[in-house]
């Protein structure tokens, strides 16, 4: 079992514009913005209980989020679950024949190690597993 929902990723064309809704309309606590160059995205986090909303803005035309926005427009992009031992979990999923995008962890925001499962393996929902680094 994953420990909790780490965050819900939402694809947006502009973090600046979307912040007006999450911070000013909903009144959520803005935690900060970071560029995750490996994923070609800029991300902003808003705290909600023990979880977060992650806004994702593409930083390059070939970013996976740019492709998503082109096809679907803005909206829910992925759900991320926190796990204690990401490598062990990936090995287990691989052994079970689950289709993975990342067979080994990559670096995400806040020095969190992340890996994605393919949306075709999870009922059409892009699913991320993450193991926290310096915060959470
Ligand atoms: N949620 C659900 N389905 C998705 C999806 C998403 N976010 N992104 C793509 N898909 C679906 C597409 O609709 C498509 O389905 P159909 O074949 O039925 O049309 C299929 O997956 C293939 O999609 P595609 O548009 O052709 O795109 P690619 O195959 O080139 O890439 C994916 C899709 C998921 C493999 C790629 O986006 C990926 O590797 N994602 C993981 C990395 C990522 O998203 N990083 C950004 C966030 C980083 C962070 O949070 O730090």
PDB file of C-alpha atoms and ligand atoms in Angstrom:
ATOM      1  CA  UNK A   1       0.000   0.000   0.000  1.00  0.00           C
ATOM      2  CA  UNK A   2       1.256   3.510  -0.733  1.00  0.00           C
ATOM      3  CA  UNK A   3       1.462   5.696   2.380  1.00  0.00           C
ATOM      4  CA  UNK A   4      -0.659   8.596   1.143  1.00  0.00           C
ATOM      5  CA  UNK A   5      -1.541  10.762  -1.843  1.00  0.00           C
ATOM      6  CA  UNK A   6       1.535  12.932  -2.227  1.00  0.00           C
ATOM      7  CA  UNK A   7       0.020  15.281  -4.783  1.00  0.00           C
ATOM      8  CA  UNK A   8      -2.336  15.693  -7.712  1.00  0.00           C
ATOM      9  CA  UNK A   9      -0.642  17.134 -10.791  1.00  0.00           C
ATOM     10  CA  UNK A  10      -2.628  19.629 -12.854  1.00  0.00           C
ATOM     11  CA  UNK A  11      -1.441  20.750 -16.289  1.00  0.00           C
ATOM     12  CA  UNK A  12      -1.750  24.488 -16.878  1.00  0.00           C
ATOM     13  CA  UNK A  13      -0.641  26.858 -19.607  1.00  0.00           C
ATOM     14  CA  UNK A  14       0.437  29.456 -17.036  1.00  0.00           C
ATOM     15  CA  UNK A  15       1.253  28.905 -13.360  1.00  0.00           C
ATOM     16  CA  UNK A  16       0.915  32.632 -12.787  1.00  0.00           C
ATOM     17  CA  UNK A  17      -2.679  32.631 -14.038  1.00  0.00           C
ATOM     18  CA  UNK A  18      -3.682  29.380 -12.322  1.00  0.00           C
ATOM     19  CA  UNK A  19      -2.268  30.663  -9.011  1.00  0.00           C
ATOM     20  CA  UNK A  20      -5.012  33.276  -8.979  1.00  0.00           C
ATOM     21  CA  UNK A  21      -7.503  30.419  -8.534  1.00  0.00           C
ATOM     22  CA  UNK A  22      -5.638  28.125  -6.115  1.00  0.00           C
ATOM     23  CA  UNK A  23      -4.159  30.824  -3.861  1.00  0.00           C
ATOM     24  CA  UNK A  24      -6.592  33.707  -4.168  1.00  0.00           C
ATOM     25  CA  UNK A  25      -9.954  32.025  -4.825  1.00  0.00           C
ATOM     26  CA  UNK A  26      -9.527  28.754  -2.888  1.00  0.00           C
ATOM     27  CA  UNK A  27      -7.153  30.346  -0.371  1.00  0.00           C
ATOM     28  CA  UNK A  28      -4.596  27.531  -0.406  1.00  0.00           C
ATOM     29  CA  UNK A  29      -1.089  27.996   0.985  1.00  0.00           C
ATOM     30  CA  UNK A  30       1.431  28.576  -1.827  1.00  0.00           C
ATOM     31  CA  UNK A  31       4.607  26.611  -1.093  1.00  0.00           C
ATOM     32  CA  UNK A  32       6.908  27.634  -3.932  1.00  0.00           C
ATOM     33  CA  UNK A  33       7.859  27.200  -7.571  1.00  0.00           C
ATOM     34  CA  UNK A  34      10.670  25.127  -9.026  1.00  0.00           C
ATOM     35  CA  UNK A  35      11.921  24.110 -12.474  1.00  0.00           C
ATOM     36  CA  UNK A  36      12.343  20.352 -12.924  1.00  0.00           C
ATOM     37  CA  UNK A  37      14.589  20.389 -15.979  1.00  0.00           C
ATOM     38  CA  UNK A  38      14.672  16.605 -16.375  1.00  0.00           C
ATOM     39  CA  UNK A  39      10.892  16.628 -16.856  1.00  0.00           C
ATOM     40  CA  UNK A  40      10.824  19.906 -18.839  1.00  0.00           C
ATOM     41  CA  UNK A  41       8.309  21.479 -16.490  1.00  0.00           C
ATOM     42  CA  UNK A  42       7.970  24.318 -14.032  1.00  0.00           C
ATOM     43  CA  UNK A  43       5.985  23.254 -10.973  1.00  0.00           C
ATOM     44  CA  UNK A  44       4.219  25.156  -8.196  1.00  0.00           C
ATOM     45  CA  UNK A  45       2.937  23.506  -5.014  1.00  0.00           C
ATOM     46  CA  UNK A  46      -0.091  24.377  -2.890  1.00  0.00           C
ATOM     47  CA  UNK A  47      -0.547  22.646   0.461  1.00  0.00           C
ATOM     48  CA  UNK A  48      -3.811  20.850   1.267  1.00  0.00           C
ATOM     49  CA  UNK A  49      -3.692  18.816   4.504  1.00  0.00           C
ATOM     50  CA  UNK A  50      -0.947  16.208   4.203  1.00  0.00           C
ATOM     51  CA  UNK A  51      -1.047  16.420   0.385  1.00  0.00           C
ATOM     52  CA  UNK A  52      -0.412  19.004  -2.304  1.00  0.00           C
ATOM     53  CA  UNK A  53      -1.744  20.311  -5.583  1.00  0.00           C
ATOM     54  CA  UNK A  54       1.089  20.523  -8.131  1.00  0.00           C
ATOM     55  CA  UNK A  55       0.598  22.909 -11.037  1.00  0.00           C
ATOM     56  CA  UNK A  56       2.635  21.892 -14.089  1.00  0.00           C
ATOM     57  CA  UNK A  57       3.634  24.344 -16.802  1.00  0.00           C
ATOM     58  CA  UNK A  58       5.738  23.100 -19.745  1.00  0.00           C
ATOM     59  CA  UNK A  59       9.162  24.679 -20.250  1.00  0.00           C
ATOM     60  CA  UNK A  60       9.728  23.286 -23.758  1.00  0.00           C
ATOM     61  CA  UNK A  61       7.552  22.364 -26.753  1.00  0.00           C
ATOM     62  CA  UNK A  62       8.593  18.682 -26.372  1.00  0.00           C
ATOM     63  CA  UNK A  63       7.656  18.540 -22.680  1.00  0.00           C
ATOM     64  CA  UNK A  64       5.187  15.718 -21.853  1.00  0.00           C
ATOM     65  CA  UNK A  65       2.972  18.409 -20.349  1.00  0.00           C
ATOM     66  CA  UNK A  66       3.041  20.470 -23.582  1.00  0.00           C
ATOM     67  CA  UNK A  67       1.837  17.386 -25.477  1.00  0.00           C
ATOM     68  CA  UNK A  68      -0.880  16.793 -22.867  1.00  0.00           C
ATOM     69  CA  UNK A  69      -2.097  20.423 -23.066  1.00  0.00           C
ATOM     70  CA  UNK A  70      -2.163  20.300 -26.854  1.00  0.00           C
ATOM     71  CA  UNK A  71      -4.297  17.169 -26.823  1.00  0.00           C
ATOM     72  CA  UNK A  72      -6.568  17.793 -23.806  1.00  0.00           C
ATOM     73  CA  UNK A  73      -6.209  21.400 -22.689  1.00  0.00           C
ATOM     74  CA  UNK A  74      -5.631  22.179 -19.006  1.00  0.00           C
ATOM     75  CA  UNK A  75      -6.769  19.639 -16.391  1.00  0.00           C
ATOM     76  CA  UNK A  76      -5.770  16.765 -14.110  1.00  0.00           C
ATOM     77  CA  UNK A  77      -2.536  15.258 -15.436  1.00  0.00           C
ATOM     78  CA  UNK A  78      -1.497  12.662 -12.835  1.00  0.00           C
ATOM     79  CA  UNK A  79      -1.952  11.339  -9.308  1.00  0.00           C
ATOM     80  CA  UNK A  80       1.167  10.759  -7.185  1.00  0.00           C
ATOM     81  CA  UNK A  81       1.371   8.283  -4.308  1.00  0.00           C
ATOM     82  CA  UNK A  82       4.092   8.382  -1.681  1.00  0.00           C
ATOM     83  CA  UNK A  83       5.952   5.138  -0.992  1.00  0.00           C
ATOM     84  CA  UNK A  84       8.678   4.359   1.520  1.00  0.00           C
ATOM     85  CA  UNK A  85      10.974   2.366  -0.778  1.00  0.00           C
ATOM     86  CA  UNK A  86      10.582   3.324  -4.428  1.00  0.00           C
ATOM     87  CA  UNK A  87      13.192   0.933  -5.826  1.00  0.00           C
ATOM     88  CA  UNK A  88      11.651  -2.039  -4.059  1.00  0.00           C
ATOM     89  CA  UNK A  89       8.177  -1.014  -5.241  1.00  0.00           C
ATOM     90  CA  UNK A  90       9.318  -0.655  -8.868  1.00  0.00           C
ATOM     91  CA  UNK A  91      11.027  -4.048  -8.761  1.00  0.00           C
ATOM     92  CA  UNK A  92       7.834  -5.587  -7.426  1.00  0.00           C
ATOM     93  CA  UNK A  93       5.641  -3.944 -10.106  1.00  0.00           C
ATOM     94  CA  UNK A  94       8.081  -4.985 -12.838  1.00  0.00           C
ATOM     95  CA  UNK A  95       8.052  -8.578 -11.580  1.00  0.00           C
ATOM     96  CA  UNK A  96       4.243  -8.472 -11.699  1.00  0.00           C
ATOM     97  CA  UNK A  97       4.410  -7.380 -15.354  1.00  0.00           C
ATOM     98  CA  UNK A  98       2.976  -3.888 -14.785  1.00  0.00           C
ATOM     99  CA  UNK A  99       3.844  -1.473 -17.602  1.00  0.00           C
ATOM    100  CA  UNK A 100       6.210   1.171 -16.250  1.00  0.00           C
ATOM    101  CA  UNK A 101       7.456   4.364 -17.879  1.00  0.00           C
ATOM    102  CA  UNK A 102      10.388   4.533 -15.463  1.00  0.00           C
ATOM    103  CA  UNK A 103      11.974   1.289 -14.291  1.00  0.00           C
ATOM    104  CA  UNK A 104      14.308   3.206 -12.017  1.00  0.00           C
ATOM    105  CA  UNK A 105      13.751   6.437 -10.079  1.00  0.00           C
ATOM    106  CA  UNK A 106      14.242   9.875 -11.605  1.00  0.00           C
ATOM    107  CA  UNK A 107      14.694  13.161  -9.777  1.00  0.00           C
ATOM    108  CA  UNK A 108      11.562  15.274  -9.264  1.00  0.00           C
ATOM    109  CA  UNK A 109      10.847  18.499  -7.406  1.00  0.00           C
ATOM    110  CA  UNK A 110      12.151  18.984  -3.838  1.00  0.00           C
ATOM    111  CA  UNK A 111      14.781  16.252  -4.362  1.00  0.00           C
ATOM    112  CA  UNK A 112      11.979  13.692  -4.408  1.00  0.00           C
ATOM    113  CA  UNK A 113      12.694  10.482  -6.311  1.00  0.00           C
ATOM    114  CA  UNK A 114       9.871   9.732  -8.748  1.00  0.00           C
ATOM    115  CA  UNK A 115       8.773   7.117 -11.267  1.00  0.00           C
ATOM    116  CA  UNK A 116       5.742   6.919 -13.533  1.00  0.00           C
ATOM    117  CA  UNK A 117       3.538   3.969 -14.387  1.00  0.00           C
ATOM    118  CA  UNK A 118       1.988   4.025 -17.860  1.00  0.00           C
ATOM    119  CA  UNK A 119      -1.614   5.334 -17.991  1.00  0.00           C
ATOM    120  CA  UNK A 120      -2.543   2.206 -19.963  1.00  0.00           C
ATOM    121  CA  UNK A 121      -1.550   0.137 -16.902  1.00  0.00           C
ATOM    122  CA  UNK A 122      -3.682   2.159 -14.522  1.00  0.00           C
ATOM    123  CA  UNK A 123      -7.091   2.631 -16.118  1.00  0.00           C
ATOM    124  CA  UNK A 124      -6.194   5.799 -18.024  1.00  0.00           C
ATOM    125  CA  UNK A 125      -4.795   7.718 -15.032  1.00  0.00           C
ATOM    126  CA  UNK A 126      -1.109   8.602 -15.267  1.00  0.00           C
ATOM    127  CA  UNK A 127       0.237   7.384 -11.911  1.00  0.00           C
ATOM    128  CA  UNK A 128       3.415   8.541 -10.201  1.00  0.00           C
ATOM    129  CA  UNK A 129       5.131   6.873  -7.262  1.00  0.00           C
ATOM    130  CA  UNK A 130       7.418   9.060  -5.217  1.00  0.00           C
ATOM    131  CA  UNK A 131       9.783   8.764  -2.311  1.00  0.00           C
ATOM    132  CA  UNK A 132      10.301  12.034  -0.472  1.00  0.00           C
ATOM    133  CA  UNK A 133      13.640  13.751  -0.261  1.00  0.00           C
ATOM    134  CA  UNK A 134      14.116  16.824   1.875  1.00  0.00           C
ATOM    135  CA  UNK A 135      10.502  17.639   2.753  1.00  0.00           C
ATOM    136  CA  UNK A 136       7.123  15.967   3.397  1.00  0.00           C
TER     137      UNK A 136
HETATM  138  N1  LIG B   1      -3.007  10.930 -18.335  1.00  0.00           N
HETATM  139  C1  LIG B   1      -3.716   9.941 -18.941  1.00  0.00           C
HETATM  140  N2  LIG B   1      -3.423   9.488 -20.174  1.00  0.00           N
HETATM  141  C2  LIG B   1      -2.399  10.073 -20.807  1.00  0.00           C
HETATM  142  C3  LIG B   1      -1.618  11.110 -20.241  1.00  0.00           C
HETATM  143  C4  LIG B   1      -1.962  11.545 -18.934  1.00  0.00           C
HETATM  144  N3  LIG B   1      -1.288  12.511 -18.319  1.00  0.00           N
HETATM  145  N4  LIG B   1      -0.662  11.482 -21.112  1.00  0.00           N
HETATM  146  C5  LIG B   1      -0.828  10.713 -22.214  1.00  0.00           C
HETATM  147  N5  LIG B   1      -1.863   9.871 -22.017  1.00  0.00           N
HETATM  148  C6  LIG B   1      -2.388   8.880 -22.960  1.00  0.00           C
HETATM  149  C7  LIG B   1      -2.767   9.554 -24.267  1.00  0.00           C
HETATM  150  O1  LIG B   1      -4.084  10.057 -24.217  1.00  0.00           O
HETATM  151  C8  LIG B   1      -2.615   8.422 -25.251  1.00  0.00           C
HETATM  152  O2  LIG B   1      -3.740   7.585 -25.210  1.00  0.00           O
HETATM  153  P1  LIG B   1      -4.391   7.010 -26.577  1.00  0.00           P
HETATM  154  O3  LIG B   1      -3.320   6.117 -27.150  1.00  0.00           O
HETATM  155  O4  LIG B   1      -5.589   6.266 -26.092  1.00  0.00           O
HETATM  156  O5  LIG B   1      -4.702   8.208 -27.417  1.00  0.00           O
HETATM  157  C9  LIG B   1      -1.432   7.635 -24.715  1.00  0.00           C
HETATM  158  O6  LIG B   1      -1.340   7.969 -23.314  1.00  0.00           O
HETATM  159  C10 LIG B   1      -0.127   8.015 -25.383  1.00  0.00           C
HETATM  160  O7  LIG B   1       0.005   9.418 -25.248  1.00  0.00           O
HETATM  161  P2  LIG B   1       0.724  10.388 -26.260  1.00  0.00           P
HETATM  162  O8  LIG B   1      -0.003  11.691 -26.254  1.00  0.00           O
HETATM  163  O9  LIG B   1       0.963   9.719 -27.581  1.00  0.00           O
HETATM  164  O10 LIG B   1       2.075  10.676 -25.527  1.00  0.00           O
HETATM  165  P3  LIG B   1       3.352   9.763 -25.358  1.00  0.00           P
HETATM  166  O11 LIG B   1       3.094   8.316 -25.557  1.00  0.00           O
HETATM  167  O12 LIG B   1       4.456  10.397 -26.139  1.00  0.00           O
HETATM  168  O13 LIG B   1       3.618  10.023 -23.801  1.00  0.00           O
HETATM  169  C11 LIG B   1       3.442   9.372 -21.544  1.00  0.00           C
HETATM  170  C12 LIG B   1       2.677   9.679 -22.837  1.00  0.00           C
HETATM  171  C13 LIG B   1       2.416   9.194 -20.431  1.00  0.00           C
HETATM  172  C14 LIG B   1       4.260   8.088 -21.760  1.00  0.00           C
HETATM  173  C15 LIG B   1       4.412  10.585 -21.275  1.00  0.00           C
HETATM  174  O14 LIG B   1       3.642  11.762 -21.130  1.00  0.00           O
HETATM  175  C16 LIG B   1       5.264  10.387 -20.030  1.00  0.00           C
HETATM  176  O15 LIG B   1       6.300   9.744 -20.075  1.00  0.00           O
HETATM  177  N6  LIG B   1       4.837  10.944 -18.881  1.00  0.00           N
HETATM  178  C17 LIG B   1       5.583  10.811 -17.640  1.00  0.00           C
HETATM  179  C18 LIG B   1       6.456  12.003 -17.384  1.00  0.00           C
HETATM  180  C19 LIG B   1       5.648  13.262 -17.156  1.00  0.00           C
HETATM  181  O16 LIG B   1       4.447  13.334 -17.402  1.00  0.00           O
HETATM  182  N7  LIG B   1       6.338  14.300 -16.647  1.00  0.00           N
HETATM  183  C20 LIG B   1       5.718  15.568 -16.326  1.00  0.00           C
HETATM  184  C21 LIG B   1       5.418  15.698 -14.849  1.00  0.00           C
HETATM  185  C22 LIG B   1       6.691  15.735 -14.039  1.00  0.00           C
HETATM  186  C23 LIG B   1       6.516  15.989 -12.558  1.00  0.00           C
HETATM  187  O17 LIG B   1       5.430  15.840 -11.981  1.00  0.00           O
HETATM  188  O18 LIG B   1       7.551  16.353 -11.955  1.00  0.00           O
END
